[in-house]
Coordinates of C-alpha atoms in Angstrom, one line a residue:
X1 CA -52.0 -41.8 -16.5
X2 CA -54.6 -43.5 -18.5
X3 CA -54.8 -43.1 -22.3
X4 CA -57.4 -41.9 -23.5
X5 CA -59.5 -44.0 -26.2
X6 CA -58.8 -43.4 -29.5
X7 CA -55.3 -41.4 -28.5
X8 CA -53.2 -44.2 -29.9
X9 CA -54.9 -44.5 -33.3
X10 CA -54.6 -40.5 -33.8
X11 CA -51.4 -40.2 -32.9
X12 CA -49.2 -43.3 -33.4
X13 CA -45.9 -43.3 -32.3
X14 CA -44.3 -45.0 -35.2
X15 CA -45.0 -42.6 -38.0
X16 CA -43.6 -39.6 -39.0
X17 CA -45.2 -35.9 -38.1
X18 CA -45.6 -34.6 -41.8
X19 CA -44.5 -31.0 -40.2
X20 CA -41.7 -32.8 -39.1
X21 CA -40.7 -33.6 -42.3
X22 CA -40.5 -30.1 -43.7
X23 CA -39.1 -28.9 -40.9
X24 CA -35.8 -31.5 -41.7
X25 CA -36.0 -30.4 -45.4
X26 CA -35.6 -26.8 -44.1
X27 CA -33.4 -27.4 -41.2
X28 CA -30.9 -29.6 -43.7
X29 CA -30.8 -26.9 -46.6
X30 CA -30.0 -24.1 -44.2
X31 CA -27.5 -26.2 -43.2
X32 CA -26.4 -26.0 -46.6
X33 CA -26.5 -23.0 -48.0
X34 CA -25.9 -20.8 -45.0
X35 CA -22.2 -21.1 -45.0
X36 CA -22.4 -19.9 -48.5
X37 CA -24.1 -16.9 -48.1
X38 CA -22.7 -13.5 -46.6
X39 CA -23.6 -10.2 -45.4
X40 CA -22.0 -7.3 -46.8
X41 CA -21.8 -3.4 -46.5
X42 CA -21.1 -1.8 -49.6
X43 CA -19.0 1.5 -49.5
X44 CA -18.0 5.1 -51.7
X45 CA -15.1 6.7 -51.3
X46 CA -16.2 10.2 -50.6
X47 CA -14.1 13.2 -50.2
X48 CA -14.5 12.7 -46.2
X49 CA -13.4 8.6 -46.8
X50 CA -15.3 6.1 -47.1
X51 CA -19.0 6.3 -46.6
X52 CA -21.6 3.1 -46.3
X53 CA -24.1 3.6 -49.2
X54 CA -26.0 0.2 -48.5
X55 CA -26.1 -3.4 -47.9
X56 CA -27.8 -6.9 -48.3
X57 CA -26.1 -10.6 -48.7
X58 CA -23.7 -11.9 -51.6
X59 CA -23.3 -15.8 -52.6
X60 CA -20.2 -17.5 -53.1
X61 CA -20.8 -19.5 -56.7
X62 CA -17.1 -20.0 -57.7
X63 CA -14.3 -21.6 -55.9
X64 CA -12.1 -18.3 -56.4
X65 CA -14.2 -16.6 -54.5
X66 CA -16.7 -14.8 -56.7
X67 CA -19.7 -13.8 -55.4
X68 CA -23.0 -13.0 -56.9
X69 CA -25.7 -10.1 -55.4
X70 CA -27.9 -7.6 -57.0
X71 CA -27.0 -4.7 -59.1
X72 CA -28.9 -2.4 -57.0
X73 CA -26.7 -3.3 -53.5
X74 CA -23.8 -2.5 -55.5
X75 CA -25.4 0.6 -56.8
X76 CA -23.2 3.9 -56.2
X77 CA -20.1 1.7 -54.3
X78 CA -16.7 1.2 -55.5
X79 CA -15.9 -1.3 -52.8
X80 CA -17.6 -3.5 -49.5
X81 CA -16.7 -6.4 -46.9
X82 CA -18.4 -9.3 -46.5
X83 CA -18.9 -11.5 -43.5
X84 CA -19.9 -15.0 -43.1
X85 CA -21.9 -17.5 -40.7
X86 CA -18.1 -18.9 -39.5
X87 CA -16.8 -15.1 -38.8
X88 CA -14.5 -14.9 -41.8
X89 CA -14.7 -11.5 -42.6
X90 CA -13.1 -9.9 -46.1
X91 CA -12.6 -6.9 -48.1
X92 CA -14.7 -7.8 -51.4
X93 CA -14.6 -5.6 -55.0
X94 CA -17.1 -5.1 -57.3
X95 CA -16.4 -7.1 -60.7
X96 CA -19.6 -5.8 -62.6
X97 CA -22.7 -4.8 -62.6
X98 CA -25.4 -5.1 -65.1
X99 CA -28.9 -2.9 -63.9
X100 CA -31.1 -4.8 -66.4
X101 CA -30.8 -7.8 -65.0
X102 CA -30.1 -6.8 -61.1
X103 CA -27.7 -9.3 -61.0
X104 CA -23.7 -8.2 -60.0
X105 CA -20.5 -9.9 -59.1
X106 CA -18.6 -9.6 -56.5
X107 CA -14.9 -10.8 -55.3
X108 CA -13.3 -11.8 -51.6
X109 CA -9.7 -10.7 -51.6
X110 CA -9.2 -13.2 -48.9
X111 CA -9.8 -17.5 -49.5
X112 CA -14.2 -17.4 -49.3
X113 CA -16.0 -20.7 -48.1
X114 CA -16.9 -22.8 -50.6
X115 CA -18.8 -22.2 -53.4
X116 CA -22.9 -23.4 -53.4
X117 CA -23.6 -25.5 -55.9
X118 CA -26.2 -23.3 -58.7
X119 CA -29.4 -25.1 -59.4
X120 CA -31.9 -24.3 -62.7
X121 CA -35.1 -22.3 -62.6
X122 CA -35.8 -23.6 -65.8
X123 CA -37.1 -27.1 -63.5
X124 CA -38.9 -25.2 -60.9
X125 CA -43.1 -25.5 -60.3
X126 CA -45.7 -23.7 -59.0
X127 CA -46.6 -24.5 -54.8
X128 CA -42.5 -26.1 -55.2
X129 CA -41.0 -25.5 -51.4
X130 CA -37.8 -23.1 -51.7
X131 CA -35.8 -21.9 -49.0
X132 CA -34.5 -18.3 -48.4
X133 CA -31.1 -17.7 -47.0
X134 CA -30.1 -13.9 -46.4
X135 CA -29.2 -11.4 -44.1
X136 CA -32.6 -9.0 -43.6
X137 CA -32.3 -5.6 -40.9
X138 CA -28.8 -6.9 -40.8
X139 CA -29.6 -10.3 -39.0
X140 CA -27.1 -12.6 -40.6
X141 CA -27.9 -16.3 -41.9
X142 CA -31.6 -15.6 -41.6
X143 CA -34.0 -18.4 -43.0
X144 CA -37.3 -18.5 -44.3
X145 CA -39.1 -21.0 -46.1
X146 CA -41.8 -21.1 -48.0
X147 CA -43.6 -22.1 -51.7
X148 CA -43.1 -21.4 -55.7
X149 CA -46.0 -18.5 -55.9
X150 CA -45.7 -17.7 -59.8
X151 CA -43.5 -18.5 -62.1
X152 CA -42.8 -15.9 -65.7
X153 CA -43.3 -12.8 -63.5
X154 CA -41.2 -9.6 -64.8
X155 CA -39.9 -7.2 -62.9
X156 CA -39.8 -3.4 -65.2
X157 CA -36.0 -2.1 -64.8
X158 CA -34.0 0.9 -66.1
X159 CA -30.4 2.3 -67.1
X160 CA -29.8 5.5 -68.7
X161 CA -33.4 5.9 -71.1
X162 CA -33.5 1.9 -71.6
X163 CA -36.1 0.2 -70.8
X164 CA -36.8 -3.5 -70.3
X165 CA -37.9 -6.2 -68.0
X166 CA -35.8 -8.8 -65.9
X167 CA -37.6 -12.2 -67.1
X168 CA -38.6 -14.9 -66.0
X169 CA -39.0 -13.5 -62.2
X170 CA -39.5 -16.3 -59.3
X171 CA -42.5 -15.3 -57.1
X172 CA -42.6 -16.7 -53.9
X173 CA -44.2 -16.4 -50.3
X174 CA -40.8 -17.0 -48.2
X175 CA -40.4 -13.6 -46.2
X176 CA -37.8 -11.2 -47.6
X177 CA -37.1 -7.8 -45.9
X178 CA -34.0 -4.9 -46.4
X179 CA -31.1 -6.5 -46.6
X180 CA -32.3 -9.7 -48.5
X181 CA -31.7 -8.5 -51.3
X182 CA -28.9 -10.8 -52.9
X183 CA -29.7 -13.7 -50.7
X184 CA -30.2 -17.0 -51.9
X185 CA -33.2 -18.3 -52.9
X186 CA -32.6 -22.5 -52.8
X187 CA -34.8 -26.1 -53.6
X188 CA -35.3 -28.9 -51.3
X189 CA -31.7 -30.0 -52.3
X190 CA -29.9 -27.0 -51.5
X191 CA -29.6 -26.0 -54.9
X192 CA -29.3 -21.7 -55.7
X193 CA -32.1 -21.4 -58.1
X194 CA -32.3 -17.7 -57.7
X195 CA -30.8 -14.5 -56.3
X196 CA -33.5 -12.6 -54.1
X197 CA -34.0 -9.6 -55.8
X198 CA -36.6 -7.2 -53.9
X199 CA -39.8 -7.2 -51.4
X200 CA -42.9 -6.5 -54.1
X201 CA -45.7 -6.6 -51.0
X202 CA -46.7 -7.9 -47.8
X203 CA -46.0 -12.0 -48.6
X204 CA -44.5 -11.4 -51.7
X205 CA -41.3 -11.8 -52.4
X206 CA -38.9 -12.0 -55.8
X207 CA -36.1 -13.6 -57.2
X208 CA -34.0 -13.8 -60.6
X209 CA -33.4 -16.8 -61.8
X210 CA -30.8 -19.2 -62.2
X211 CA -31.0 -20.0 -65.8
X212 CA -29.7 -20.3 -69.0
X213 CA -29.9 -16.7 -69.8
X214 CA -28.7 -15.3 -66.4
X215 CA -25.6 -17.6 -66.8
X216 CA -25.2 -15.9 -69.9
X217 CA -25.0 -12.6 -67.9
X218 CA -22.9 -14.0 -65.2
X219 CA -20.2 -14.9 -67.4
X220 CA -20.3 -11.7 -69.4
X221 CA -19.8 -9.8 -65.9
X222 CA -17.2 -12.4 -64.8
X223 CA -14.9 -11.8 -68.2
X224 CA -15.8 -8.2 -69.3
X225 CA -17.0 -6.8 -66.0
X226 CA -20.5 -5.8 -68.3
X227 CA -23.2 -7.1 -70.1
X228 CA -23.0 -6.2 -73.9
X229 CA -26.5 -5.7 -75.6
X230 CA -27.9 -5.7 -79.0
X231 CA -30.3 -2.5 -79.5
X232 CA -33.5 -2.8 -81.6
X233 CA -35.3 0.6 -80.9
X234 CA -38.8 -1.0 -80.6
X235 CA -41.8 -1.0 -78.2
X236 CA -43.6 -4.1 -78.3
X237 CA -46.3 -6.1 -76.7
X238 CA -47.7 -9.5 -76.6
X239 CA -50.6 -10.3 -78.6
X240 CA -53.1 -13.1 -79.4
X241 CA -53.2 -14.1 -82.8
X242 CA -56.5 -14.7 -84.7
X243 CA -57.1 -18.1 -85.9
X244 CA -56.7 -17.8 -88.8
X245 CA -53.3 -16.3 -88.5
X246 CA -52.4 -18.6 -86.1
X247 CA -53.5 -21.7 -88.6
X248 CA -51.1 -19.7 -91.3
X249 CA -48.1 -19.2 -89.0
X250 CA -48.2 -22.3 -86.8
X251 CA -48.0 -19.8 -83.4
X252 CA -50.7 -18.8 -81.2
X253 CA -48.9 -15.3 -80.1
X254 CA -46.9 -12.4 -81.5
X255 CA -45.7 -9.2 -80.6
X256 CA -47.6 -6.2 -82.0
X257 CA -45.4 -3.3 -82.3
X258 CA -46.1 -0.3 -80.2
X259 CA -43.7 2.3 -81.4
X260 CA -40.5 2.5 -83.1
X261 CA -37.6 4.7 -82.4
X262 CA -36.6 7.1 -84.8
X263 CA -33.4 6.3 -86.3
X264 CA -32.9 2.7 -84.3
X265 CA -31.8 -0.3 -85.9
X266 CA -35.6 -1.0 -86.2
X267 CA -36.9 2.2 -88.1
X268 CA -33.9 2.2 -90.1
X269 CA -34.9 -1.5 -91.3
X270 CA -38.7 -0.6 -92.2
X271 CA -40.4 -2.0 -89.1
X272 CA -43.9 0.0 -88.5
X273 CA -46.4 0.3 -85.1
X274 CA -49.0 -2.5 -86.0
X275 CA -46.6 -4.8 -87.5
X276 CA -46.8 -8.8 -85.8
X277 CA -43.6 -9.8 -85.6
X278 CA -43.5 -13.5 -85.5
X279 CA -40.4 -14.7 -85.5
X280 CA -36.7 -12.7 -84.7
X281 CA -33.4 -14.2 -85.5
X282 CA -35.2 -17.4 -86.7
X283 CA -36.8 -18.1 -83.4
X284 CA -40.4 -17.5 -82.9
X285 CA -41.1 -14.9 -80.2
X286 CA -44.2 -14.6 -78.4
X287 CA -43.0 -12.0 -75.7
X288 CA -40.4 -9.4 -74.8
X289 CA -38.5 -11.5 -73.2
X290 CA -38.1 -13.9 -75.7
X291 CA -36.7 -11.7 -78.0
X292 CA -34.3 -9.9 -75.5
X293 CA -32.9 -13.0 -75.2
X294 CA -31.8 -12.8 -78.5
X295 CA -30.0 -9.4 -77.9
X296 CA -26.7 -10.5 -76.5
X297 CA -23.3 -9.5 -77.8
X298 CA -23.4 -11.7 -80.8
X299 CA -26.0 -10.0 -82.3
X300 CA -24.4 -6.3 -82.3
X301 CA -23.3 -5.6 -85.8
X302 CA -25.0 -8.8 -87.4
X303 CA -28.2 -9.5 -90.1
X304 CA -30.9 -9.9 -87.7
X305 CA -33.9 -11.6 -89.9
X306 CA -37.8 -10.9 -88.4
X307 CA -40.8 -11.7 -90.1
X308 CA -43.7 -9.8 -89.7
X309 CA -47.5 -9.9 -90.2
X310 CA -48.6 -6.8 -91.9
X311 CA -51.9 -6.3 -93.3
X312 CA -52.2 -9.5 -94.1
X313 CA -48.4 -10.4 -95.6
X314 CA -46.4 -11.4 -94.2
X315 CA -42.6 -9.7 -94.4
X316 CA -39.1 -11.0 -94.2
X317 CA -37.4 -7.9 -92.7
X318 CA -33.7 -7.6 -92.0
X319 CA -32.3 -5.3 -89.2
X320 CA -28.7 -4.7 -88.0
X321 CA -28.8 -4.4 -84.0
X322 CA -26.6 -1.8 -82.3
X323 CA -24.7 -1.9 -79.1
X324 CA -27.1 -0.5 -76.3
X325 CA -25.2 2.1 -74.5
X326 CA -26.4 3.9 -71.4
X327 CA -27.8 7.0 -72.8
X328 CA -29.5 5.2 -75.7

């Protein structure tokens, strides 16, 4: 059959279909990370036995066998089994859970595959391809693919009366649906750069990161089995500074306080609504998030320094955090 003219040029042989190209990037980190990532059914042991009380995916991130998901698959169980792309199936327990970050850990009581290798959020760009691996409406080692939507998203949580916000939230477009939640979320390399967290809307999906503060929270839950926070008592949001003030203090943004909590560490150490706080723990903060990443463990108990713009004057405060319990 004749070719016709102008066939050749549009479609030579010797070059590389750019769609073929992603589709090899996709094909090779599913390849990857699916082994790695499992279904499991989580389980409460009810006065009839046990009783299914949900499900999602986990991901193997240790070579003993630990297992990270979300907090809110875990939610309500006291125990689960996981099963994997190669058919190994396993009994699993629930290490810890920390709702304010919707990140949990899990353990195999049998040998797991091995781990995935955890990547950093901290590196990831806007329209950058990432790969989701999970187990949605219970089809195992499901895979879409898609881009970096947003990047700094936050995603409100509760437990008990606290509130805060899980930060630094990946946005993408890949598909997620029931069940993958705890999925991975990986780069081009195969790398887990996030834990798929939950289905916002229709092409919109979310994940927590892997970063330096979610490690932080990962090894908490792997040695305690919970995350111990520092407690402020403060409501706070993030603010433009004039520029003049911004000139003075050298920073563009502060958090204007919104209300204080009667008898928290923050009333009891003079902090008023209106105040700017600039800086907390000698950091600057320009958003919740920065300062709840100040909150950890080591700051329970401690001299906790802010400065603050009030009326002009600026204020060298000192608080003394307490632990954050459930009920407070």
């Amino acid at each position: 059959m004749d070719v016709l003219p102008g066939a050749q040029a549009a479609f030579p042989r010797d070059s590389e279909d750019p769609l073929d190209a992603y589709s090899q990037t996709v094909i090779r980190v599913a390849e990857t990370v699916t082994p790695h990532v499992a279904a499991i059914e989580m389980a409460a042991t009810r006065r009839n036995g046990q009783v299914r009380v949900g499900g999602g995916s986990a991901v193997v991130f240790t070579e003993d066998g630990y297992l990270l998901t979300n907090a809110h698959v875990v939610d309500g169980a006291t125990a689960g089994r996981a099963a994997f792309a190669d058919g190994t199936r396993m009994e699993i327990d629930i290490v810890g859970a920390d709702p304010l970050s919707d990140l949990a850990v899990l353990r195999g009581r049998m040998p797991t595959p091995a781990p995935a290798a955890l990547g950093n959020a901290e590196t990831l760009r806007v329209g950058q391809l990432v790969i989701a691996v999970g187990n949605p409406l219970g089809l195992a080692g499901s895979v879409t693919a898609g881009v970096v939507s947003g990047l700094g998203r936050s995603i409100p949580t509760s437990a008990g009366r606290n509130r805060r916000v899980i930060e630094d939230v990946i946005q993408t477009d890949a598909a997620l649906n029931p069940g993958s939640s705890g999925g991975a979320l990986a780069d081009a390399h195969g790398r887990i750069v996030g834990i798929n967290t939950a289905v916002a809307g229709f092409g919109l999906g979310l994940a927590v990161p892997i970063n330096t503060t979610t490690r932080r929270i990962i090894s908490a839950l792997l040695t305690d089995g919970r995350v111990r926070r520092a407690y402020l008592g403060l409501v706070s949001t993030p603010v433009p500074l004039s520029d003049p003030d911004a000139l003075r203090t050298g920073q563009r943004r502060a958090l204007r306080v919104v209300e204080v909590i009667d008898d928290s560490p923050a009333d009891n150490a003079g902090l008023r609504p209106g105040d700017l706080v600039l800086s907390a723990g000698g950091r600057p903060v320009a958003s919740a998030e920065s300062l709840q990443k100040l909150l950890f463990a080591d700051a329970i108990g401690a001299p906790f320094p802010i400065t603050v713009l009030r009326s002009g004057a600026m204020l060298d405060i000192i608080a003394v955090p307490q632990e954050m319990t459930d009920a407070g």
